[in-house]
């Protein structure tokens, strides 16, 4: 409701025709933004699946069959903790920060992990795939 109030306040600074054009341009841009954001969520999910499967494909062949169950437990414990801790922090931060600020924080965190990945994900000798 507050953004609509602000839009109504700003409308007085434009001709009615200009207010309509600008207003509907912003509504359309928001719709496009929401579509892009939901698509980005799908891409993020695909990326997480790729990264997790890649990690498992590196770790599992090195484990003995009797060690694999424990390895899966550790992988999933780390994965869920890695999701839970930022969610807990975001929940607490939502008391003082806006959703866009928290989203930007997630983006920074993802960017830092992305930058660290080439260091931690080196190809072993004999594996030249992308």
C-alpha positions as MATLAB code, in Angstrom:
seq = 'XXXXXXXXXXXXXXXXXXXXXXXXXXXXXXXXXXXXXXXXXXXXXXXXXXXXXXXXXXXXXXXXXXXXXXXXXXXXXXXXXXXXXXXXXXXXXXXXXXXXXXXXXXXXXXXXXXXXXXXXXXXXXXXXXX';
ca = [
       0.000    0.000    0.000;
       2.775    2.457    0.818;
       4.301    2.354   -2.694;
       0.854    3.043   -4.176;
       0.512    6.064   -1.896;
       3.916    7.297   -3.060;
       2.867    6.795   -6.681;
      -0.276    8.808   -6.064;
       1.795   11.568   -4.518;
       4.206   11.589   -7.490;
       1.360   11.611  -10.027;
       0.701   15.249   -9.192;
       4.080   16.148  -10.707;
       3.110   14.763  -14.151;
       0.330   15.270  -16.642;
      -2.355   12.579  -16.291;
      -1.245   11.015  -19.592;
       2.410   10.949  -18.532;
       1.459    9.477  -15.143;
      -0.438    6.694  -16.928;
       2.437    5.951  -19.293;
       5.103    6.009  -16.573;
       2.929    4.102  -14.111;
       2.112    1.289  -16.516;
       5.738    1.143  -17.648;
       6.740    0.552  -14.020;
       4.012   -2.102  -13.594;
       5.191   -3.902  -16.744;
       8.847   -3.642  -15.655;
       7.925   -5.131  -12.277;
       6.143   -8.024  -14.007;
       9.173   -8.672  -16.157;
      11.405   -8.447  -13.075;
       9.274  -11.002  -11.233;
       9.420  -13.318  -14.234;
      13.202  -12.994  -14.400;
      13.477  -13.537  -10.638;
      11.403  -16.723  -10.734;
      13.458  -17.986  -13.671;
      16.623  -17.163  -11.745;
      15.329  -19.320   -8.894;
      14.914  -22.224  -11.286;
      18.413  -21.667  -12.661;
      19.767  -21.514   -9.118;
      18.139  -24.853   -8.336;
      19.635  -26.415  -11.444;
      23.021  -24.973  -10.500;
      22.763  -26.347   -6.962;
      21.913  -29.783   -8.335;
      24.890  -29.662  -10.698;
      27.280  -28.573   -7.954;
      26.027  -31.164   -5.465;
      26.154  -33.986   -7.995;
      29.630  -32.912   -9.081;
      30.810  -32.959   -5.482;
      29.355  -36.410   -4.911;
      30.897  -37.713   -8.135;
      34.290  -36.571   -6.863;
      33.926  -37.920   -3.312;
      32.054  -41.209   -3.722;
      34.563  -43.081   -5.927;
      37.243  -42.388   -3.326;
      35.174  -43.896   -0.490;
      34.959  -47.590    0.257;
      31.444  -49.040   -0.081;
      31.100  -49.285    3.722;
      32.047  -45.594    4.077;
      29.544  -44.234    1.570;
      26.534  -44.019    3.897;
      28.543  -41.958    6.375;
      29.837  -39.798    3.561;
      26.277  -39.080    2.406;
      25.322  -38.151    5.972;
      28.186  -35.654    6.173;
      27.423  -34.194    2.729;
      23.752  -33.664    3.572;
      24.488  -32.371    7.075;
      26.859  -29.775    5.650;
      24.393  -28.898    2.870;
      21.441  -28.403    5.212;
      23.547  -26.485    7.715;
      24.814  -24.360    4.846;
      21.200  -23.517    4.026;
      19.901  -23.212    7.574;
      22.518  -20.809    8.929;
      22.057  -18.127    6.230;
      18.267  -18.540    6.552;
      18.483  -18.024   10.301;
      20.689  -14.971    9.822;
      18.325  -13.606    7.150;
      15.345  -14.135    9.438;
      17.001  -12.172   12.214;
      18.253   -9.520    9.788;
      14.698   -9.026    8.481;
      13.964   -7.144   11.688;
      16.197   -4.295   10.546;
      16.909   -4.848    6.831;
      14.639   -4.798    3.795;
      14.043   -7.816    1.563;
      16.127   -6.314   -1.278;
      19.028   -5.767    1.147;
      18.821   -9.356    2.392;
      18.591  -10.625   -1.189;
      21.690   -8.607   -2.060;
      23.429  -10.216    0.936;
      22.571  -13.668   -0.409;
      23.891  -12.619   -3.816;
      27.171  -11.453   -2.257;
      27.474  -14.731   -0.335;
      26.813  -16.746   -3.517;
      29.369  -14.622   -5.374;
      32.016  -15.271   -2.724;
      31.408  -19.012   -2.887;
      31.523  -18.821   -6.696;
      34.888  -17.039   -6.511;
      36.243  -19.677   -4.106;
      35.054  -22.614   -6.221;
      37.922  -22.629   -8.768;
      40.394  -22.973   -5.900;
      38.536  -25.851   -4.261;
      37.369  -27.593   -7.435;
      40.618  -28.369   -9.194;
      40.577  -31.132  -11.775;
      42.596  -34.183  -10.723;
      45.232  -35.391  -13.154;
      43.680  -37.012  -16.184;
      40.312  -35.235  -15.913;
      40.145  -32.519  -18.530;
      36.357  -31.985  -18.748;
      34.955  -28.461  -18.448;
];
